[in-house]
Amino acid sequence: MKAVVFNQYGGPEVLRYTDVPEPQIGSRDILVRVRACALNHLDLWVRKGIPGVEIPMPHILGSDISGEVEKIGAEVMHVGVGERVLLAPGISCGLCAQCAAGKDNLCRHYTLFGYKVDGGYAEYVKSPAANAVTIPAHMSFEEAAAFPLVFLTAWHMLITRAALKPAEEVLVLGAGSGVGSAAIQIAKIVGARVIATAGSEAKLAKAKEIGADEVFLHGPREWSRDVRQLTNRRGVDVVFEHVGEKTWDESLKSLAPAGRLVTCGATTGYEGKIDIRFLFTRQLSILGSYMGSRAELFDAVKLASRYLLKPVIDKVFPLSQAAEAQRRLENREQFGKIVLRVE
Ligand SMILES: [Zn+2]
């Protein structure tokens, strides 16, 4: 089969479009003929190499996969050949206490497609049958691939971790990112008032189109003042963080008393400071969040099938141009998801 692989860590130039053997499936697996695979920042981290994490080489990236079921293992019952599926990006053991409790993203064996196992930058991918989710009839393969990781992540952050409520106000950083565009939509379904930031006027306009009530340009300035101004000096109940070091201080300053900062990433750096007096006197919460459970993904897909959530697609590239697609993500030129189409 054709696939984009890399044999050494490095820049986009290490990605090679080449022939590799088709994966062999086990009795509880399915083989999926990939039709689309969306990019995530994780792809860039894995390609560059993460200190202390060993990636099997040659490696195939890609956590967000949609396609058709090509083959099923002998024990697979709930999904059939030819079905249009998207794949839950997280793979867990299915056997431990956390998995049994439906918290598969807390499983100690939890990993993702394209991380410790081969992903979707390929014509075929092997998947546990349990990861297959039927694609709503109106969604294209590109839309289906653009959906799982960011909507699952944003859902777990806002609904499960931060327990966002209708009367509350939420600040969504980086509306142009896939996870930001998902967060705006989920927060609007809850009924919250959404303040969103982005790096350009064009992106602010798009953030409003997908539901943001208020928007402002972020950047190296004290934008928590904008948040105060937009909230009658109170601050927001929830800050949706994924930027990290560059925004951490201003994010904390944007919180109302008893506010929650929920974070799933640190694309600009890992160090964040906090004045502990500020944390306890204002009764703040800092919540970490990583991916989400399969049950949460089923909920999010249900809302997509009702047209309430809609993946935002920035640009579609053919699989052979994966390196070009990654450069676009790396340069933060996108609004929404960059998707690879697999012919
Ligand atoms: Zn487990």
mmCIF file of C-alpha atoms and ligand atoms in Angstrom:
data_model
loop_
_atom_site.group_PDB
_atom_site.id
_atom_site.type_symbol
_atom_site.label_atom_id
_atom_site.label_comp_id
_atom_site.label_asym_id
_atom_site.label_seq_id
_atom_site.Cartn_x
_atom_site.Cartn_y
_atom_site.Cartn_z
ATOM 1 C CA MET A 1 0.000 0.000 0.000
ATOM 2 C CA LYS A 2 0.984 3.651 -0.320
ATOM 3 C CA ALA A 3 1.821 5.438 2.921
ATOM 4 C CA VAL A 4 3.701 8.445 4.235
ATOM 5 C CA VAL A 5 6.417 7.167 6.577
ATOM 6 C CA PHE A 6 9.483 8.474 8.339
ATOM 7 C CA ASN A 7 12.590 6.628 9.511
ATOM 8 C CA GLN A 8 14.243 9.392 11.505
ATOM 9 C CA TYR A 9 13.094 12.438 13.499
ATOM 10 C CA GLY A 10 13.267 15.841 11.846
ATOM 11 C CA GLY A 11 11.421 18.466 9.815
ATOM 12 C CA PRO A 12 8.703 17.838 7.220
ATOM 13 C CA GLU A 13 11.444 16.697 4.803
ATOM 14 C CA VAL A 14 11.791 13.345 6.652
ATOM 15 C CA LEU A 15 8.290 12.330 5.478
ATOM 16 C CA ARG A 16 8.419 9.954 2.493
ATOM 17 C CA TYR A 17 5.495 8.876 0.306
ATOM 18 C CA THR A 18 6.301 5.273 -0.474
ATOM 19 C CA ASP A 19 5.160 1.615 -0.590
ATOM 20 C CA VAL A 20 4.893 -0.372 2.632
ATOM 21 C CA PRO A 21 3.289 -3.749 3.492
ATOM 22 C CA GLU A 22 -0.468 -3.744 4.211
ATOM 23 C CA PRO A 23 -1.185 -4.293 7.946
ATOM 24 C CA GLN A 24 -2.280 -7.760 9.143
ATOM 25 C CA ILE A 25 -5.328 -7.815 11.415
ATOM 26 C CA GLY A 26 -6.147 -9.959 14.451
ATOM 27 C CA SER A 27 -9.487 -11.547 15.352
ATOM 28 C CA ARG A 28 -10.808 -8.410 17.146
ATOM 29 C CA ASP A 29 -9.454 -5.918 14.609
ATOM 30 C CA ILE A 30 -10.757 -4.345 11.462
ATOM 31 C CA LEU A 31 -8.829 -3.183 8.410
ATOM 32 C CA VAL A 32 -9.964 0.257 7.268
ATOM 33 C CA ARG A 33 -9.467 1.599 3.759
ATOM 34 C CA VAL A 34 -8.517 5.145 4.720
ATOM 35 C CA ARG A 35 -10.313 7.916 2.800
ATOM 36 C CA ALA A 36 -9.215 10.897 4.867
ATOM 37 C CA CYS A 37 -6.890 11.666 7.763
ATOM 38 C CA ALA A 38 -6.734 14.999 9.589
ATOM 39 C CA LEU A 39 -3.577 16.568 10.974
ATOM 40 C CA ASN A 40 -2.938 17.384 14.626
ATOM 41 C CA HIS A 41 -0.109 19.109 16.472
ATOM 42 C CA LEU A 42 0.754 15.680 17.850
ATOM 43 C CA ASP A 43 1.901 14.703 14.333
ATOM 44 C CA LEU A 44 4.506 17.469 14.475
ATOM 45 C CA TRP A 45 5.698 16.519 17.980
ATOM 46 C CA VAL A 46 6.057 12.861 17.038
ATOM 47 C CA ARG A 47 7.864 13.658 13.787
ATOM 48 C CA LYS A 48 10.332 15.941 15.609
ATOM 49 C CA GLY A 49 10.833 13.402 18.412
ATOM 50 C CA ILE A 50 9.589 13.680 21.995
ATOM 51 C CA PRO A 51 12.296 13.352 24.679
ATOM 52 C CA GLY A 52 11.889 10.064 26.542
ATOM 53 C CA VAL A 53 9.325 8.635 24.106
ATOM 54 C CA GLU A 54 10.400 5.908 21.706
ATOM 55 C CA ILE A 55 8.431 5.808 18.463
ATOM 56 C CA PRO A 56 8.541 2.572 16.423
ATOM 57 C CA MET A 57 10.259 3.178 13.049
ATOM 58 C CA PRO A 58 9.455 3.307 10.206
ATOM 59 C CA HIS A 59 6.430 5.178 11.505
ATOM 60 C CA ILE A 60 3.076 6.215 10.030
ATOM 61 C CA LEU A 61 1.501 9.352 11.572
ATOM 62 C CA GLY A 62 -2.176 10.290 11.760
ATOM 63 C CA SER A 63 -4.647 10.108 14.686
ATOM 64 C CA ASP A 64 -7.855 11.290 12.975
ATOM 65 C CA ILE A 65 -9.035 8.679 10.502
ATOM 66 C CA SER A 66 -12.118 8.003 8.401
ATOM 67 C CA GLY A 67 -12.739 5.399 5.728
ATOM 68 C CA GLU A 68 -14.516 2.196 4.791
ATOM 69 C CA VAL A 69 -14.250 -1.130 6.554
ATOM 70 C CA GLU A 70 -12.291 -3.403 4.212
ATOM 71 C CA LYS A 71 -11.934 -6.551 6.368
ATOM 72 C CA ILE A 72 -13.130 -7.676 9.793
ATOM 73 C CA GLY A 73 -11.568 -10.150 12.246
ATOM 74 C CA ALA A 74 -13.309 -13.449 13.091
ATOM 75 C CA GLU A 75 -14.708 -12.166 16.416
ATOM 76 C CA VAL A 76 -15.972 -8.803 15.146
ATOM 77 C CA MET A 77 -19.755 -8.448 15.240
ATOM 78 C CA HIS A 78 -20.859 -4.827 15.536
ATOM 79 C CA VAL A 79 -19.347 -3.501 12.330
ATOM 80 C CA GLY A 80 -19.523 -4.846 8.779
ATOM 81 C CA VAL A 81 -17.449 -4.724 5.600
ATOM 82 C CA GLY A 82 -18.179 -1.645 3.502
ATOM 83 C CA GLU A 83 -19.421 0.476 6.428
ATOM 84 C CA ARG A 84 -18.358 4.145 6.583
ATOM 85 C CA VAL A 85 -16.532 4.664 9.856
ATOM 86 C CA LEU A 86 -14.452 7.165 11.719
ATOM 87 C CA LEU A 87 -12.015 5.832 14.300
ATOM 88 C CA ALA A 88 -11.859 6.870 17.935
ATOM 89 C CA PRO A 89 -8.279 8.180 18.082
ATOM 90 C CA GLY A 90 -7.413 6.614 21.468
ATOM 91 C CA ILE A 91 -6.532 2.943 21.878
ATOM 92 C CA SER A 92 -6.775 1.370 25.350
ATOM 93 C CA CYS A 93 -6.494 -2.149 26.792
ATOM 94 C CA GLY A 94 -10.250 -2.540 27.291
ATOM 95 C CA LEU A 95 -9.649 -4.730 30.349
ATOM 96 C CA CYS A 96 -8.428 -2.613 33.280
ATOM 97 C CA ALA A 97 -10.474 -0.865 35.995
ATOM 98 C CA GLN A 98 -10.327 2.517 34.224
ATOM 99 C CA CYS A 99 -11.451 0.974 30.920
ATOM 100 C CA ALA A 100 -14.246 -0.882 32.729
ATOM 101 C CA ALA A 101 -15.334 2.442 34.272
ATOM 102 C CA GLY A 102 -15.536 4.030 30.825
ATOM 103 C CA LYS A 103 -12.481 6.186 31.493
ATOM 104 C CA ASP A 104 -10.392 4.632 28.747
ATOM 105 C CA ASN A 105 -8.298 7.821 28.391
ATOM 106 C CA LEU A 106 -6.962 7.072 31.906
ATOM 107 C CA CYS A 107 -5.896 3.513 30.956
ATOM 108 C CA ARG A 108 -2.155 3.051 31.601
ATOM 109 C CA HIS A 109 -1.842 1.440 28.155
ATOM 110 C CA TYR A 110 -3.667 4.307 26.442
ATOM 111 C CA THR A 111 -2.130 5.450 23.179
ATOM 112 C CA LEU A 112 -3.240 7.038 19.938
ATOM 113 C CA PHE A 113 -3.173 6.154 16.281
ATOM 114 C CA GLY A 114 -0.037 7.708 14.821
ATOM 115 C CA TYR A 115 1.686 7.823 18.219
ATOM 116 C CA LYS A 116 2.823 4.402 19.504
ATOM 117 C CA VAL A 117 0.982 2.561 16.710
ATOM 118 C CA ASP A 118 0.703 3.247 12.989
ATOM 119 C CA GLY A 119 -1.866 5.852 11.988
ATOM 120 C CA GLY A 120 -3.828 7.071 9.012
ATOM 121 C CA TYR A 121 -1.289 8.655 6.631
ATOM 122 C CA ALA A 122 -1.772 5.500 4.540
ATOM 123 C CA GLU A 123 -4.189 3.644 2.278
ATOM 124 C CA TYR A 124 -4.992 1.132 5.027
ATOM 125 C CA VAL A 125 -4.912 1.133 8.809
ATOM 126 C CA LYS A 126 -5.414 -1.670 11.334
ATOM 127 C CA SER A 127 -7.788 -0.754 14.177
ATOM 128 C CA PRO A 128 -9.359 -2.485 17.171
ATOM 129 C CA ALA A 129 -12.988 -3.063 16.139
ATOM 130 C CA ALA A 130 -14.034 -1.203 19.305
ATOM 131 C CA ASN A 131 -12.701 2.060 17.832
ATOM 132 C CA ALA A 132 -15.086 2.112 14.863
ATOM 133 C CA VAL A 133 -17.893 4.692 14.990
ATOM 134 C CA THR A 134 -20.456 4.958 12.187
ATOM 135 C CA ILE A 135 -20.185 8.235 10.264
ATOM 136 C CA PRO A 136 -23.428 10.304 10.204
ATOM 137 C CA ALA A 137 -24.936 9.990 6.712
ATOM 138 C CA HIS A 138 -24.557 13.673 5.804
ATOM 139 C CA MET A 139 -20.853 13.876 6.678
ATOM 140 C CA SER A 140 -18.131 13.519 4.057
ATOM 141 C CA PHE A 141 -15.004 11.478 4.781
ATOM 142 C CA GLU A 142 -13.038 14.727 5.080
ATOM 143 C CA GLU A 143 -15.487 16.093 7.660
ATOM 144 C CA ALA A 144 -15.496 12.779 9.528
ATOM 145 C CA ALA A 145 -11.697 12.773 9.733
ATOM 146 C CA ALA A 146 -11.677 16.379 10.932
ATOM 147 C CA PHE A 147 -14.016 15.547 13.802
ATOM 148 C CA PRO A 148 -12.797 13.006 16.397
ATOM 149 C CA LEU A 149 -9.673 14.268 18.160
ATOM 150 C CA VAL A 150 -10.550 17.931 18.555
ATOM 151 C CA PHE A 151 -14.231 17.493 19.370
ATOM 152 C CA LEU A 152 -13.446 14.699 21.823
ATOM 153 C CA THR A 153 -10.740 16.815 23.450
ATOM 154 C CA ALA A 154 -12.906 19.941 23.664
ATOM 155 C CA TRP A 155 -15.879 17.913 24.934
ATOM 156 C CA HIS A 156 -13.891 16.304 27.740
ATOM 157 C CA MET A 157 -12.436 19.700 28.689
ATOM 158 C CA LEU A 158 -15.636 21.751 28.750
ATOM 159 C CA ILE A 159 -18.347 19.232 29.623
ATOM 160 C CA THR A 160 -16.563 16.689 31.805
ATOM 161 C CA ARG A 161 -13.635 18.519 33.410
ATOM 162 C CA ALA A 162 -14.827 22.147 33.621
ATOM 163 C CA ALA A 163 -18.560 21.275 33.892
ATOM 164 C CA LEU A 164 -19.493 24.393 31.903
ATOM 165 C CA LYS A 165 -23.001 25.701 32.627
ATOM 166 C CA PRO A 166 -25.446 27.711 30.497
ATOM 167 C CA ALA A 167 -25.252 30.950 32.466
ATOM 168 C CA GLU A 168 -21.442 30.986 32.445
ATOM 169 C CA GLU A 169 -18.887 32.819 30.355
ATOM 170 C CA VAL A 170 -15.973 31.045 28.710
ATOM 171 C CA LEU A 171 -12.816 32.309 27.069
ATOM 172 C CA VAL A 172 -11.657 30.138 24.153
ATOM 173 C CA LEU A 173 -8.063 30.785 23.158
ATOM 174 C CA GLY A 174 -6.945 30.225 19.580
ATOM 175 C CA ALA A 175 -10.252 30.028 17.742
ATOM 176 C CA GLY A 176 -8.353 29.250 14.541
ATOM 177 C CA SER A 177 -7.065 25.944 15.866
ATOM 178 C CA GLY A 178 -9.055 22.761 15.394
ATOM 179 C CA VAL A 179 -9.643 22.403 19.115
ATOM 180 C CA GLY A 180 -10.617 26.080 19.465
ATOM 181 C CA SER A 181 -13.206 25.858 16.695
ATOM 182 C CA ALA A 182 -14.653 22.747 18.366
ATOM 183 C CA ALA A 183 -14.729 24.419 21.785
ATOM 184 C CA ILE A 184 -16.700 27.430 20.512
ATOM 185 C CA GLN A 185 -19.410 25.152 19.132
ATOM 186 C CA ILE A 186 -19.644 22.940 22.231
ATOM 187 C CA ALA A 187 -19.795 25.956 24.547
ATOM 188 C CA LYS A 188 -22.607 27.436 22.449
ATOM 189 C CA ILE A 189 -24.606 24.185 22.659
ATOM 190 C CA VAL A 190 -24.303 24.380 26.444
ATOM 191 C CA GLY A 191 -25.633 27.931 26.189
ATOM 192 C CA ALA A 192 -22.599 29.711 27.595
ATOM 193 C CA ARG A 193 -21.409 33.134 26.413
ATOM 194 C CA VAL A 194 -18.250 32.633 24.361
ATOM 195 C CA ILE A 195 -15.361 35.054 24.114
ATOM 196 C CA ALA A 196 -12.778 33.862 21.577
ATOM 197 C CA THR A 197 -9.321 35.003 20.554
ATOM 198 C CA ALA A 198 -7.351 34.583 17.345
ATOM 199 C CA GLY A 199 -4.210 35.901 15.701
ATOM 200 C CA SER A 200 -5.734 37.791 12.761
ATOM 201 C CA GLU A 201 -8.839 39.810 11.878
ATOM 202 C CA ALA A 202 -9.816 37.205 9.258
ATOM 203 C CA LYS A 203 -9.751 34.474 11.903
ATOM 204 C CA LEU A 204 -11.795 36.622 14.309
ATOM 205 C CA ALA A 205 -14.489 37.001 11.646
ATOM 206 C CA LYS A 206 -14.595 33.226 11.177
ATOM 207 C CA ALA A 207 -14.760 32.693 14.934
ATOM 208 C CA LYS A 208 -17.906 34.843 14.977
ATOM 209 C CA GLU A 209 -19.353 32.879 12.062
ATOM 210 C CA ILE A 210 -19.128 29.638 14.031
ATOM 211 C CA GLY A 211 -20.759 31.149 17.106
ATOM 212 C CA ALA A 212 -18.375 33.249 19.205
ATOM 213 C CA ASP A 213 -20.235 36.130 20.894
ATOM 214 C CA GLU A 214 -17.182 38.338 21.382
ATOM 215 C CA VAL A 215 -13.721 38.187 19.852
ATOM 216 C CA PHE A 216 -10.400 39.982 20.213
ATOM 217 C CA LEU A 217 -6.866 39.677 18.882
ATOM 218 C CA HIS A 218 -4.446 37.927 21.194
ATOM 219 C CA GLY A 219 -0.744 38.661 21.083
ATOM 220 C CA PRO A 220 2.041 39.861 23.372
ATOM 221 C CA ARG A 221 -0.026 42.305 25.409
ATOM 222 C CA GLU A 222 -2.235 42.335 28.495
ATOM 223 C CA TRP A 223 -5.372 40.979 26.873
ATOM 224 C CA SER A 224 -6.861 39.908 30.230
ATOM 225 C CA ARG A 225 -7.943 43.580 30.348
ATOM 226 C CA ASP A 226 -10.095 42.940 27.273
ATOM 227 C CA VAL A 227 -11.639 39.980 29.079
ATOM 228 C CA ARG A 228 -12.376 42.153 32.145
ATOM 229 C CA GLN A 229 -13.915 44.798 29.947
ATOM 230 C CA LEU A 230 -16.135 42.270 28.169
ATOM 231 C CA THR A 231 -17.329 40.733 31.453
ATOM 232 C CA ASN A 232 -18.161 43.820 33.495
ATOM 233 C CA ARG A 233 -14.740 43.505 35.232
ATOM 234 C CA ARG A 234 -15.592 40.055 36.605
ATOM 235 C CA GLY A 235 -13.527 37.745 34.395
ATOM 236 C CA VAL A 236 -14.682 34.468 32.859
ATOM 237 C CA ASP A 237 -15.845 31.311 34.613
ATOM 238 C CA VAL A 238 -13.819 29.037 32.368
ATOM 239 C CA VAL A 239 -10.646 29.564 30.360
ATOM 240 C CA PHE A 240 -10.108 27.020 27.580
ATOM 241 C CA GLU A 241 -6.299 26.744 27.368
ATOM 242 C CA HIS A 242 -4.105 24.845 24.923
ATOM 243 C CA VAL A 243 -1.489 27.456 24.076
ATOM 244 C CA GLY A 244 0.729 27.161 27.170
ATOM 245 C CA GLU A 245 3.604 29.342 28.270
ATOM 246 C CA LYS A 246 2.817 32.377 26.101
ATOM 247 C CA THR A 247 -0.749 32.761 27.370
ATOM 248 C CA TRP A 248 -0.605 31.215 30.855
ATOM 249 C CA ASP A 249 -0.306 34.418 32.927
ATOM 250 C CA GLU A 250 -3.006 36.286 31.026
ATOM 251 C CA SER A 251 -5.268 33.212 31.143
ATOM 252 C CA LEU A 252 -5.018 33.081 34.935
ATOM 253 C CA LYS A 253 -5.668 36.831 35.185
ATOM 254 C CA SER A 254 -8.813 36.380 33.077
ATOM 255 C CA LEU A 255 -10.521 34.099 35.601
ATOM 256 C CA ALA A 256 -13.486 35.218 37.715
ATOM 257 C CA PRO A 257 -13.585 34.150 41.394
ATOM 258 C CA ALA A 258 -14.078 30.351 41.520
ATOM 259 C CA GLY A 259 -13.061 30.221 37.852
ATOM 260 C CA ARG A 260 -11.636 27.095 36.233
ATOM 261 C CA LEU A 261 -8.722 26.998 33.854
ATOM 262 C CA VAL A 262 -8.812 23.801 31.807
ATOM 263 C CA THR A 263 -5.865 22.900 29.606
ATOM 264 C CA CYS A 264 -5.044 20.202 27.074
ATOM 265 C CA GLY A 265 -1.816 21.474 25.615
ATOM 266 C CA ALA A 266 1.209 23.725 25.640
ATOM 267 C CA THR A 267 2.194 24.357 22.048
ATOM 268 C CA THR A 268 4.259 27.463 22.977
ATOM 269 C CA GLY A 269 6.166 26.030 25.961
ATOM 270 C CA TYR A 270 5.726 23.999 29.143
ATOM 271 C CA GLU A 271 6.519 26.414 31.976
ATOM 272 C CA GLY A 272 3.681 28.130 33.825
ATOM 273 C CA LYS A 273 3.868 29.990 37.152
ATOM 274 C CA ILE A 274 1.161 30.736 39.630
ATOM 275 C CA ASP A 275 0.940 32.938 42.723
ATOM 276 C CA ILE A 276 -0.454 30.453 45.252
ATOM 277 C CA ARG A 277 -2.153 33.241 47.259
ATOM 278 C CA PHE A 278 -4.107 34.175 44.151
ATOM 279 C CA LEU A 279 -5.074 30.508 43.639
ATOM 280 C CA PHE A 280 -6.603 30.045 47.095
ATOM 281 C CA THR A 281 -8.050 33.477 47.834
ATOM 282 C CA ARG A 282 -9.891 33.517 44.527
ATOM 283 C CA GLN A 283 -10.723 29.801 44.869
ATOM 284 C CA LEU A 284 -9.560 28.920 41.389
ATOM 285 C CA SER A 285 -9.250 25.468 39.838
ATOM 286 C CA ILE A 286 -6.625 24.342 37.342
ATOM 287 C CA LEU A 287 -7.745 21.275 35.444
ATOM 288 C CA GLY A 288 -5.647 19.055 33.215
ATOM 289 C CA SER A 289 -7.388 17.213 30.415
ATOM 290 C CA TYR A 290 -6.164 14.641 27.919
ATOM 291 C CA MET A 291 -8.308 13.324 25.088
ATOM 292 C CA GLY A 292 -11.642 11.845 26.266
ATOM 293 C CA SER A 293 -13.494 8.565 26.563
ATOM 294 C CA ARG A 294 -15.095 6.625 23.720
ATOM 295 C CA ALA A 295 -18.487 7.228 25.331
ATOM 296 C CA GLU A 296 -17.906 10.976 25.062
ATOM 297 C CA LEU A 297 -17.013 10.585 21.392
ATOM 298 C CA PHE A 298 -20.300 8.742 20.793
ATOM 299 C CA ASP A 299 -22.129 11.696 22.403
ATOM 300 C CA ALA A 300 -20.291 14.229 20.259
ATOM 301 C CA VAL A 301 -20.957 12.235 17.063
ATOM 302 C CA LYS A 302 -24.640 12.097 18.002
ATOM 303 C CA LEU A 303 -24.710 15.895 18.113
ATOM 304 C CA ALA A 304 -22.888 16.038 14.775
ATOM 305 C CA SER A 305 -25.582 13.790 13.298
ATOM 306 C CA ARG A 306 -28.136 16.389 14.474
ATOM 307 C CA TYR A 307 -26.143 19.129 12.702
ATOM 308 C CA LEU A 308 -25.320 20.750 16.051
ATOM 309 C CA LEU A 309 -21.571 20.249 15.759
ATOM 310 C CA LYS A 310 -19.747 20.751 12.491
ATOM 311 C CA PRO A 311 -16.062 20.192 11.873
ATOM 312 C CA VAL A 312 -14.342 23.212 10.386
ATOM 313 C CA ILE A 313 -12.100 22.257 7.467
ATOM 314 C CA ASP A 314 -9.307 24.590 6.502
ATOM 315 C CA LYS A 315 -7.767 22.855 3.514
ATOM 316 C CA VAL A 316 -7.569 19.390 1.956
ATOM 317 C CA PHE A 317 -4.285 18.022 0.558
ATOM 318 C CA PRO A 318 -3.633 14.724 -1.234
ATOM 319 C CA LEU A 319 -1.800 12.176 0.950
ATOM 320 C CA SER A 320 1.344 12.535 -1.144
ATOM 321 C CA GLN A 321 1.581 16.200 -0.027
ATOM 322 C CA ALA A 322 1.603 15.444 3.713
ATOM 323 C CA ALA A 323 4.826 17.427 4.209
ATOM 324 C CA GLU A 324 3.258 20.519 2.631
ATOM 325 C CA ALA A 325 0.170 20.087 4.795
ATOM 326 C CA GLN A 326 2.306 19.862 7.950
ATOM 327 C CA ARG A 327 4.167 23.058 7.009
ATOM 328 C CA ARG A 328 0.834 24.881 6.863
ATOM 329 C CA LEU A 329 -0.016 23.653 10.376
ATOM 330 C CA GLU A 330 3.452 24.470 11.666
ATOM 331 C CA ASN A 331 3.150 28.041 10.332
ATOM 332 C CA ARG A 332 -0.318 28.429 11.941
ATOM 333 C CA GLU A 333 -1.819 29.534 8.649
ATOM 334 C CA GLN A 334 -4.979 27.491 9.099
ATOM 335 C CA PHE A 335 -8.471 28.084 10.424
ATOM 336 C CA GLY A 336 -9.848 24.696 11.431
ATOM 337 C CA LYS A 337 -8.543 21.326 10.370
ATOM 338 C CA ILE A 338 -6.061 20.439 7.662
ATOM 339 C CA VAL A 339 -7.051 17.135 6.083
ATOM 340 C CA LEU A 340 -5.238 14.621 3.885
ATOM 341 C CA ARG A 341 -7.391 12.932 1.251
ATOM 342 C CA VAL A 342 -6.476 9.347 0.439
ATOM 343 C CA GLU A 343 -7.619 8.434 -3.082
HETATM 344 ZN ZN ZN B 1 -7.307 -0.217 30.163
#
